[in-house]
Amino acid sequence: MSLKSIRNQINALRRKFAFPLAILRLRRISEEYCHDWHTALTDNKPLPESHPFILKIAKEVMPLNTFMSLHHYLNRHRDNKTTPEPRAIAVTLFPNHANSLLFTHLFAGELTPKPKPAPPFGIIPRNRPQRTREIDPYTRAITRQLRETLRNPRQTPALPAKAGTPPMTAAG
């Protein structure tokens, strides 16, 4: 199998899954925008602008010819002081696919977290444990008791005994 045939197969998969990936990207962007809109609305702050949001969709999802209907949809919500819905944003952008089974499946359930970008080539990130200065006094007391019993084995506490037997010590 040559590199050219592998590249052709990859391109075929990209073409096959272009629409579902575009819908998933649109869902992420629109959920983030609707969350920002809702927090601005509840905190009595200015609502986010729709033009940068539309430009972000055009850049990251795909250029569409239904952006004007999205602009009107967002302006209606701005006038009514309500929060737009991510699925309704997708329906205004893709009106022909609103009732498709794929569309409903891609907007059902929770999304997985956005993957972290890979580090640049040649740089290996270190996974260091975070240092904490908090000391649990209970664990220090337990370790102190263990240290004392290791130093003085004759002064060990009595072991728990079963019912009916006399208590035994660790020393004998």
mmCIF file with all atom_site columns, C-alpha atoms in Angstrom:
data_model
loop_
_atom_site.group_PDB
_atom_site.id
_atom_site.type_symbol
_atom_site.label_atom_id
_atom_site.label_alt_id
_atom_site.label_comp_id
_atom_site.label_asym_id
_atom_site.label_entity_id
_atom_site.label_seq_id
_atom_site.pdbx_PDB_ins_code
_atom_site.Cartn_x
_atom_site.Cartn_y
_atom_site.Cartn_z
_atom_site.occupancy
_atom_site.B_iso_or_equiv
_atom_site.pdbx_formal_charge
_atom_site.auth_seq_id
_atom_site.auth_comp_id
_atom_site.auth_asym_id
_atom_site.auth_atom_id
_atom_site.pdbx_PDB_model_num
ATOM 1   C CA . MET A 1 1   ? 0.000   0.000   0.000  1.00 0.00 ? 1   MET A CA 1
ATOM 2   C CA . SER A 1 2   ? 1.543   3.265   -1.077 1.00 0.00 ? 2   SER A CA 1
ATOM 3   C CA . LEU A 1 3   ? 1.371   6.652   0.591  1.00 0.00 ? 3   LEU A CA 1
ATOM 4   C CA . LYS A 1 4   ? -0.793  7.976   -2.222 1.00 0.00 ? 4   LYS A CA 1
ATOM 5   C CA . SER A 1 5   ? -3.469  5.308   -1.694 1.00 0.00 ? 5   SER A CA 1
ATOM 6   C CA . ILE A 1 6   ? -3.466  5.980   2.061  1.00 0.00 ? 6   ILE A CA 1
ATOM 7   C CA . ARG A 1 7   ? -3.860  9.708   1.381  1.00 0.00 ? 7   ARG A CA 1
ATOM 8   C CA . ASN A 1 8   ? -6.781  8.995   -0.974 1.00 0.00 ? 8   ASN A CA 1
ATOM 9   C CA . GLN A 1 9   ? -8.495  6.890   1.695  1.00 0.00 ? 9   GLN A CA 1
ATOM 10  C CA . ILE A 1 10  ? -8.032  9.647   4.277  1.00 0.00 ? 10  ILE A CA 1
ATOM 11  C CA . ASN A 1 11  ? -9.503  12.224  1.910  1.00 0.00 ? 11  ASN A CA 1
ATOM 12  C CA . ALA A 1 12  ? -12.462 9.940   1.212  1.00 0.00 ? 12  ALA A CA 1
ATOM 13  C CA . LEU A 1 13  ? -13.132 9.634   4.951  1.00 0.00 ? 13  LEU A CA 1
ATOM 14  C CA . ARG A 1 14  ? -12.897 13.418  5.330  1.00 0.00 ? 14  ARG A CA 1
ATOM 15  C CA . ARG A 1 15  ? -15.487 13.890  2.601  1.00 0.00 ? 15  ARG A CA 1
ATOM 16  C CA . LYS A 1 16  ? -17.719 11.178  4.089  1.00 0.00 ? 16  LYS A CA 1
ATOM 17  C CA . PHE A 1 17  ? -17.726 12.667  7.595  1.00 0.00 ? 17  PHE A CA 1
ATOM 18  C CA . ALA A 1 18  ? -17.578 16.358  6.659  1.00 0.00 ? 18  ALA A CA 1
ATOM 19  C CA . PHE A 1 19  ? -21.199 17.103  7.557  1.00 0.00 ? 19  PHE A CA 1
ATOM 20  C CA . PRO A 1 20  ? -21.287 15.285  10.939 1.00 0.00 ? 20  PRO A CA 1
ATOM 21  C CA . LEU A 1 21  ? -18.018 16.936  11.955 1.00 0.00 ? 21  LEU A CA 1
ATOM 22  C CA . ALA A 1 22  ? -19.367 20.328  10.913 1.00 0.00 ? 22  ALA A CA 1
ATOM 23  C CA . ILE A 1 23  ? -22.488 19.768  13.029 1.00 0.00 ? 23  ILE A CA 1
ATOM 24  C CA . LEU A 1 24  ? -20.388 18.749  16.042 1.00 0.00 ? 24  LEU A CA 1
ATOM 25  C CA . ARG A 1 25  ? -18.168 21.825  15.668 1.00 0.00 ? 25  ARG A CA 1
ATOM 26  C CA . LEU A 1 26  ? -21.273 23.995  15.346 1.00 0.00 ? 26  LEU A CA 1
ATOM 27  C CA . ARG A 1 27  ? -22.734 22.405  18.461 1.00 0.00 ? 27  ARG A CA 1
ATOM 28  C CA . ARG A 1 28  ? -19.614 23.177  20.514 1.00 0.00 ? 28  ARG A CA 1
ATOM 29  C CA . ILE A 1 29  ? -19.456 26.770  19.331 1.00 0.00 ? 29  ILE A CA 1
ATOM 30  C CA . SER A 1 30  ? -23.174 27.418  19.753 1.00 0.00 ? 30  SER A CA 1
ATOM 31  C CA . GLU A 1 31  ? -23.310 25.872  23.247 1.00 0.00 ? 31  GLU A CA 1
ATOM 32  C CA . GLU A 1 32  ? -20.429 28.081  24.341 1.00 0.00 ? 32  GLU A CA 1
ATOM 33  C CA . TYR A 1 33  ? -22.094 31.151  22.835 1.00 0.00 ? 33  TYR A CA 1
ATOM 34  C CA . CYS A 1 34  ? -25.479 30.357  24.417 1.00 0.00 ? 34  CYS A CA 1
ATOM 35  C CA . HIS A 1 35  ? -23.787 29.850  27.784 1.00 0.00 ? 35  HIS A CA 1
ATOM 36  C CA . ASP A 1 36  ? -22.066 33.240  27.473 1.00 0.00 ? 36  ASP A CA 1
ATOM 37  C CA . TRP A 1 37  ? -25.395 34.796  26.436 1.00 0.00 ? 37  TRP A CA 1
ATOM 38  C CA . HIS A 1 38  ? -27.198 33.282  29.430 1.00 0.00 ? 38  HIS A CA 1
ATOM 39  C CA . THR A 1 39  ? -24.564 34.405  31.948 1.00 0.00 ? 39  THR A CA 1
ATOM 40  C CA . ALA A 1 40  ? -24.594 37.929  30.498 1.00 0.00 ? 40  ALA A CA 1
ATOM 41  C CA . LEU A 1 41  ? -28.389 37.979  30.669 1.00 0.00 ? 41  LEU A CA 1
ATOM 42  C CA . THR A 1 42  ? -28.527 36.810  34.288 1.00 0.00 ? 42  THR A CA 1
ATOM 43  C CA . ASP A 1 43  ? -25.726 39.166  35.415 1.00 0.00 ? 43  ASP A CA 1
ATOM 44  C CA . ASN A 1 44  ? -27.322 42.194  33.669 1.00 0.00 ? 44  ASN A CA 1
ATOM 45  C CA . LYS A 1 45  ? -24.274 42.667  31.461 1.00 0.00 ? 45  LYS A CA 1
ATOM 46  C CA . PRO A 1 46  ? -24.271 43.491  27.740 1.00 0.00 ? 46  PRO A CA 1
ATOM 47  C CA . LEU A 1 47  ? -25.149 40.533  25.537 1.00 0.00 ? 47  LEU A CA 1
ATOM 48  C CA . PRO A 1 48  ? -22.448 39.136  23.233 1.00 0.00 ? 48  PRO A CA 1
ATOM 49  C CA . GLU A 1 49  ? -22.398 40.417  19.696 1.00 0.00 ? 49  GLU A CA 1
ATOM 50  C CA . SER A 1 50  ? -23.676 38.181  16.941 1.00 0.00 ? 50  SER A CA 1
ATOM 51  C CA . HIS A 1 51  ? -21.270 39.233  14.170 1.00 0.00 ? 51  HIS A CA 1
ATOM 52  C CA . PRO A 1 52  ? -18.085 37.710  15.712 1.00 0.00 ? 52  PRO A CA 1
ATOM 53  C CA . PHE A 1 53  ? -20.072 34.554  16.471 1.00 0.00 ? 53  PHE A CA 1
ATOM 54  C CA . ILE A 1 54  ? -21.183 34.270  12.844 1.00 0.00 ? 54  ILE A CA 1
ATOM 55  C CA . LEU A 1 55  ? -17.634 34.867  11.615 1.00 0.00 ? 55  LEU A CA 1
ATOM 56  C CA . LYS A 1 56  ? -16.380 32.132  13.945 1.00 0.00 ? 56  LYS A CA 1
ATOM 57  C CA . ILE A 1 57  ? -18.941 29.708  12.515 1.00 0.00 ? 57  ILE A CA 1
ATOM 58  C CA . ALA A 1 58  ? -17.927 30.617  8.970  1.00 0.00 ? 58  ALA A CA 1
ATOM 59  C CA . LYS A 1 59  ? -14.270 30.059  9.801  1.00 0.00 ? 59  LYS A CA 1
ATOM 60  C CA . GLU A 1 60  ? -14.451 26.898  11.927 1.00 0.00 ? 60  GLU A CA 1
ATOM 61  C CA . VAL A 1 61  ? -17.546 25.112  10.602 1.00 0.00 ? 61  VAL A CA 1
ATOM 62  C CA . MET A 1 62  ? -18.163 26.028  6.979  1.00 0.00 ? 62  MET A CA 1
ATOM 63  C CA . PRO A 1 63  ? -19.281 29.023  4.965  1.00 0.00 ? 63  PRO A CA 1
ATOM 64  C CA . LEU A 1 64  ? -23.061 28.966  4.556  1.00 0.00 ? 64  LEU A CA 1
ATOM 65  C CA . ASN A 1 65  ? -25.665 31.130  2.865  1.00 0.00 ? 65  ASN A CA 1
ATOM 66  C CA . THR A 1 66  ? -28.068 31.088  5.838  1.00 0.00 ? 66  THR A CA 1
ATOM 67  C CA . PHE A 1 67  ? -26.155 33.442  8.126  1.00 0.00 ? 67  PHE A CA 1
ATOM 68  C CA . MET A 1 68  ? -28.717 36.224  7.690  1.00 0.00 ? 68  MET A CA 1
ATOM 69  C CA . SER A 1 69  ? -31.469 34.042  9.145  1.00 0.00 ? 69  SER A CA 1
ATOM 70  C CA . LEU A 1 70  ? -29.184 33.308  12.113 1.00 0.00 ? 70  LEU A CA 1
ATOM 71  C CA . HIS A 1 71  ? -28.612 37.034  12.544 1.00 0.00 ? 71  HIS A CA 1
ATOM 72  C CA . HIS A 1 72  ? -32.375 37.643  12.616 1.00 0.00 ? 72  HIS A CA 1
ATOM 73  C CA . TYR A 1 73  ? -32.880 34.766  15.054 1.00 0.00 ? 73  TYR A CA 1
ATOM 74  C CA . LEU A 1 74  ? -30.289 36.209  17.456 1.00 0.00 ? 74  LEU A CA 1
ATOM 75  C CA . ASN A 1 75  ? -31.771 39.711  17.142 1.00 0.00 ? 75  ASN A CA 1
ATOM 76  C CA . ARG A 1 76  ? -35.232 38.362  18.067 1.00 0.00 ? 76  ARG A CA 1
ATOM 77  C CA . HIS A 1 77  ? -33.772 36.842  21.208 1.00 0.00 ? 77  HIS A CA 1
ATOM 78  C CA . ARG A 1 78  ? -31.903 40.060  21.955 1.00 0.00 ? 78  ARG A CA 1
ATOM 79  C CA . ASP A 1 79  ? -35.155 42.055  21.708 1.00 0.00 ? 79  ASP A CA 1
ATOM 80  C CA . ASN A 1 80  ? -37.122 39.561  23.822 1.00 0.00 ? 80  ASN A CA 1
ATOM 81  C CA . LYS A 1 81  ? -34.272 39.190  26.363 1.00 0.00 ? 81  LYS A CA 1
ATOM 82  C CA . THR A 1 82  ? -34.297 35.401  26.121 1.00 0.00 ? 82  THR A CA 1
ATOM 83  C CA . THR A 1 83  ? -31.505 32.876  25.671 1.00 0.00 ? 83  THR A CA 1
ATOM 84  C CA . PRO A 1 84  ? -31.096 31.220  22.252 1.00 0.00 ? 84  PRO A CA 1
ATOM 85  C CA . GLU A 1 85  ? -30.899 27.429  21.999 1.00 0.00 ? 85  GLU A CA 1
ATOM 86  C CA . PRO A 1 86  ? -27.925 25.647  20.360 1.00 0.00 ? 86  PRO A CA 1
ATOM 87  C CA . ARG A 1 87  ? -30.184 23.234  18.453 1.00 0.00 ? 87  ARG A CA 1
ATOM 88  C CA . ALA A 1 88  ? -32.296 26.123  17.150 1.00 0.00 ? 88  ALA A CA 1
ATOM 89  C CA . ILE A 1 89  ? -29.127 27.859  15.945 1.00 0.00 ? 89  ILE A CA 1
ATOM 90  C CA . ALA A 1 90  ? -28.201 24.717  14.011 1.00 0.00 ? 90  ALA A CA 1
ATOM 91  C CA . VAL A 1 91  ? -31.728 24.450  12.591 1.00 0.00 ? 91  VAL A CA 1
ATOM 92  C CA . THR A 1 92  ? -31.580 28.043  11.309 1.00 0.00 ? 92  THR A CA 1
ATOM 93  C CA . LEU A 1 93  ? -28.225 27.339  9.660  1.00 0.00 ? 93  LEU A CA 1
ATOM 94  C CA . PHE A 1 94  ? -29.176 23.921  8.236  1.00 0.00 ? 94  PHE A CA 1
ATOM 95  C CA . PRO A 1 95  ? -32.959 24.118  7.624  1.00 0.00 ? 95  PRO A CA 1
ATOM 96  C CA . ASN A 1 96  ? -32.989 21.211  5.149  1.00 0.00 ? 96  ASN A CA 1
ATOM 97  C CA . HIS A 1 97  ? -31.480 18.799  7.682  1.00 0.00 ? 97  HIS A CA 1
ATOM 98  C CA . ALA A 1 98  ? -33.586 19.793  10.696 1.00 0.00 ? 98  ALA A CA 1
ATOM 99  C CA . ASN A 1 99  ? -35.623 16.574  10.760 1.00 0.00 ? 99  ASN A CA 1
ATOM 100 C CA . SER A 1 100 ? -32.873 14.166  9.761  1.00 0.00 ? 100 SER A CA 1
ATOM 101 C CA . LEU A 1 101 ? -31.987 11.325  12.087 1.00 0.00 ? 101 LEU A CA 1
ATOM 102 C CA . LEU A 1 102 ? -28.288 12.216  12.023 1.00 0.00 ? 102 LEU A CA 1
ATOM 103 C CA . PHE A 1 103 ? -29.055 15.762  13.125 1.00 0.00 ? 103 PHE A CA 1
ATOM 104 C CA . THR A 1 104 ? -31.091 14.634  16.122 1.00 0.00 ? 104 THR A CA 1
ATOM 105 C CA . HIS A 1 105 ? -28.452 12.085  17.160 1.00 0.00 ? 105 HIS A CA 1
ATOM 106 C CA . LEU A 1 106 ? -25.651 14.651  17.014 1.00 0.00 ? 106 LEU A CA 1
ATOM 107 C CA . PHE A 1 107 ? -27.577 17.002  19.315 1.00 0.00 ? 107 PHE A CA 1
ATOM 108 C CA . ALA A 1 108 ? -28.590 14.309  21.804 1.00 0.00 ? 108 ALA A CA 1
ATOM 109 C CA . GLY A 1 109 ? -26.650 13.648  24.990 1.00 0.00 ? 109 GLY A CA 1
ATOM 110 C CA . GLU A 1 110 ? -23.532 15.238  26.371 1.00 0.00 ? 110 GLU A CA 1
ATOM 111 C CA . LEU A 1 111 ? -20.431 16.082  24.408 1.00 0.00 ? 111 LEU A CA 1
ATOM 112 C CA . THR A 1 112 ? -17.078 14.734  25.451 1.00 0.00 ? 112 THR A CA 1
ATOM 113 C CA . PRO A 1 113 ? -14.603 17.353  26.632 1.00 0.00 ? 113 PRO A CA 1
ATOM 114 C CA . LYS A 1 114 ? -12.665 19.126  23.944 1.00 0.00 ? 114 LYS A CA 1
ATOM 115 C CA . PRO A 1 115 ? -9.340  17.327  23.446 1.00 0.00 ? 115 PRO A CA 1
ATOM 116 C CA . LYS A 1 116 ? -6.186  19.167  24.472 1.00 0.00 ? 116 LYS A CA 1
ATOM 117 C CA . PRO A 1 117 ? -3.916  20.133  21.586 1.00 0.00 ? 117 PRO A CA 1
ATOM 118 C CA . ALA A 1 118 ? -0.814  18.017  21.163 1.00 0.00 ? 118 ALA A CA 1
ATOM 119 C CA . PRO A 1 119 ? 2.451   19.558  22.353 1.00 0.00 ? 119 PRO A CA 1
ATOM 120 C CA . PRO A 1 120 ? 4.848   20.809  19.670 1.00 0.00 ? 120 PRO A CA 1
ATOM 121 C CA . PHE A 1 121 ? 7.118   18.216  18.136 1.00 0.00 ? 121 PHE A CA 1
ATOM 122 C CA . GLY A 1 122 ? 10.136  17.437  20.284 1.00 0.00 ? 122 GLY A CA 1
ATOM 123 C CA . ILE A 1 123 ? 8.703   18.850  23.511 1.00 0.00 ? 123 ILE A CA 1
ATOM 124 C CA . ILE A 1 124 ? 7.698   16.244  26.045 1.00 0.00 ? 124 ILE A CA 1
ATOM 125 C CA . PRO A 1 125 ? 5.419   17.590  28.789 1.00 0.00 ? 125 PRO A CA 1
ATOM 126 C CA . ARG A 1 126 ? 6.226   16.542  32.331 1.00 0.00 ? 126 ARG A CA 1
ATOM 127 C CA . ASN A 1 127 ? 3.515   15.231  34.554 1.00 0.00 ? 127 ASN A CA 1
ATOM 128 C CA . ARG A 1 128 ? 4.612   16.435  37.955 1.00 0.00 ? 128 ARG A CA 1
ATOM 129 C CA . PRO A 1 129 ? 2.453   15.957  41.009 1.00 0.00 ? 129 PRO A CA 1
ATOM 130 C CA . GLN A 1 130 ? 1.311   19.193  42.536 1.00 0.00 ? 130 GLN A CA 1
ATOM 131 C CA . ARG A 1 131 ? 2.950   19.999  45.824 1.00 0.00 ? 131 ARG A CA 1
ATOM 132 C CA . THR A 1 132 ? 0.707   20.870  48.690 1.00 0.00 ? 132 THR A CA 1
ATOM 133 C CA . ARG A 1 133 ? 1.650   22.380  52.005 1.00 0.00 ? 133 ARG A CA 1
ATOM 134 C CA . GLU A 1 134 ? -1.426  21.152  53.804 1.00 0.00 ? 134 GLU A CA 1
ATOM 135 C CA . ILE A 1 135 ? -0.704  18.492  56.399 1.00 0.00 ? 135 ILE A CA 1
ATOM 136 C CA . ASP A 1 136 ? -3.434  16.311  57.731 1.00 0.00 ? 136 ASP A CA 1
ATOM 137 C CA . PRO A 1 137 ? -2.996  16.223  61.531 1.00 0.00 ? 137 PRO A CA 1
ATOM 138 C CA . TYR A 1 138 ? -4.696  12.828  61.767 1.00 0.00 ? 138 TYR A CA 1
ATOM 139 C CA . THR A 1 139 ? -2.184  11.128  59.478 1.00 0.00 ? 139 THR A CA 1
ATOM 140 C CA . ARG A 1 140 ? 0.711   12.773  61.334 1.00 0.00 ? 140 ARG A CA 1
ATOM 141 C CA . ALA A 1 141 ? -0.638  11.396  64.616 1.00 0.00 ? 141 ALA A CA 1
ATOM 142 C CA . ILE A 1 142 ? -0.866  7.894   63.175 1.00 0.00 ? 142 ILE A CA 1
ATOM 143 C CA . THR A 1 143 ? 2.679   8.000   61.838 1.00 0.00 ? 143 THR A CA 1
ATOM 144 C CA . ARG A 1 144 ? 3.908   9.343   65.170 1.00 0.00 ? 144 ARG A CA 1
ATOM 145 C CA . GLN A 1 145 ? 2.252   6.412   66.966 1.00 0.00 ? 145 GLN A CA 1
ATOM 146 C CA . LEU A 1 146 ? 3.807   3.931   64.558 1.00 0.00 ? 146 LEU A CA 1
ATOM 147 C CA . ARG A 1 147 ? 7.236   5.452   65.026 1.00 0.00 ? 147 ARG A CA 1
ATOM 148 C CA . GLU A 1 148 ? 6.913   5.199   68.813 1.00 0.00 ? 148 GLU A CA 1
ATOM 149 C CA . THR A 1 149 ? 5.811   1.558   68.653 1.00 0.00 ? 149 THR A CA 1
ATOM 150 C CA . LEU A 1 150 ? 8.718   0.697   66.382 1.00 0.00 ? 150 LEU A CA 1
ATOM 151 C CA . ARG A 1 151 ? 11.175  2.294   68.817 1.00 0.00 ? 151 ARG A CA 1
ATOM 152 C CA . ASN A 1 152 ? 9.673   0.644   71.939 1.00 0.00 ? 152 ASN A CA 1
ATOM 153 C CA . PRO A 1 153 ? 8.259   -2.759  70.940 1.00 0.00 ? 153 PRO A CA 1
ATOM 154 C CA . ARG A 1 154 ? 7.380   -3.676  74.558 1.00 0.00 ? 154 ARG A CA 1
ATOM 155 C CA . GLN A 1 155 ? 4.950   -0.732  74.823 1.00 0.00 ? 155 GLN A CA 1
ATOM 156 C CA . THR A 1 156 ? 2.724   -1.780  71.945 1.00 0.00 ? 156 THR A CA 1
ATOM 157 C CA . PRO A 1 157 ? -1.018  -1.452  72.460 1.00 0.00 ? 157 PRO A CA 1
ATOM 158 C CA . ALA A 1 158 ? -3.125  -4.544  73.056 1.00 0.00 ? 158 ALA A CA 1
ATOM 159 C CA . LEU A 1 159 ? -4.457  -6.276  69.972 1.00 0.00 ? 159 LEU A CA 1
ATOM 160 C CA . PRO A 1 160 ? -8.245  -6.615  69.675 1.00 0.00 ? 160 PRO A CA 1
ATOM 161 C CA . ALA A 1 161 ? -9.343  -10.026 70.928 1.00 0.00 ? 161 ALA A CA 1
ATOM 162 C CA . LYS A 1 162 ? -12.278 -12.240 70.073 1.00 0.00 ? 162 LYS A CA 1
ATOM 163 C CA . ALA A 1 163 ? -15.096 -12.577 72.560 1.00 0.00 ? 163 ALA A CA 1
ATOM 164 C CA . GLY A 1 164 ? -14.267 -14.893 75.454 1.00 0.00 ? 164 GLY A CA 1
ATOM 165 C CA . THR A 1 165 ? -10.452 -14.808 75.116 1.00 0.00 ? 165 THR A CA 1
ATOM 166 C CA . PRO A 1 166 ? -8.115  -12.668 77.216 1.00 0.00 ? 166 PRO A CA 1
ATOM 167 C CA . PRO A 1 167 ? -6.503  -9.692  75.443 1.00 0.00 ? 167 PRO A CA 1
ATOM 168 C CA . MET A 1 168 ? -3.076  -10.366 74.010 1.00 0.00 ? 168 MET A CA 1
ATOM 169 C CA . THR A 1 169 ? -0.258  -7.942  73.414 1.00 0.00 ? 169 THR A CA 1
ATOM 170 C CA . ALA A 1 170 ? 1.961   -7.879  70.385 1.00 0.00 ? 170 ALA A CA 1
ATOM 171 C CA . ALA A 1 171 ? 5.019   -8.648  72.528 1.00 0.00 ? 171 ALA A CA 1
ATOM 172 C CA . GLY A 1 172 ? 3.633   -11.953 73.704 1.00 0.00 ? 172 GLY A CA 1
#
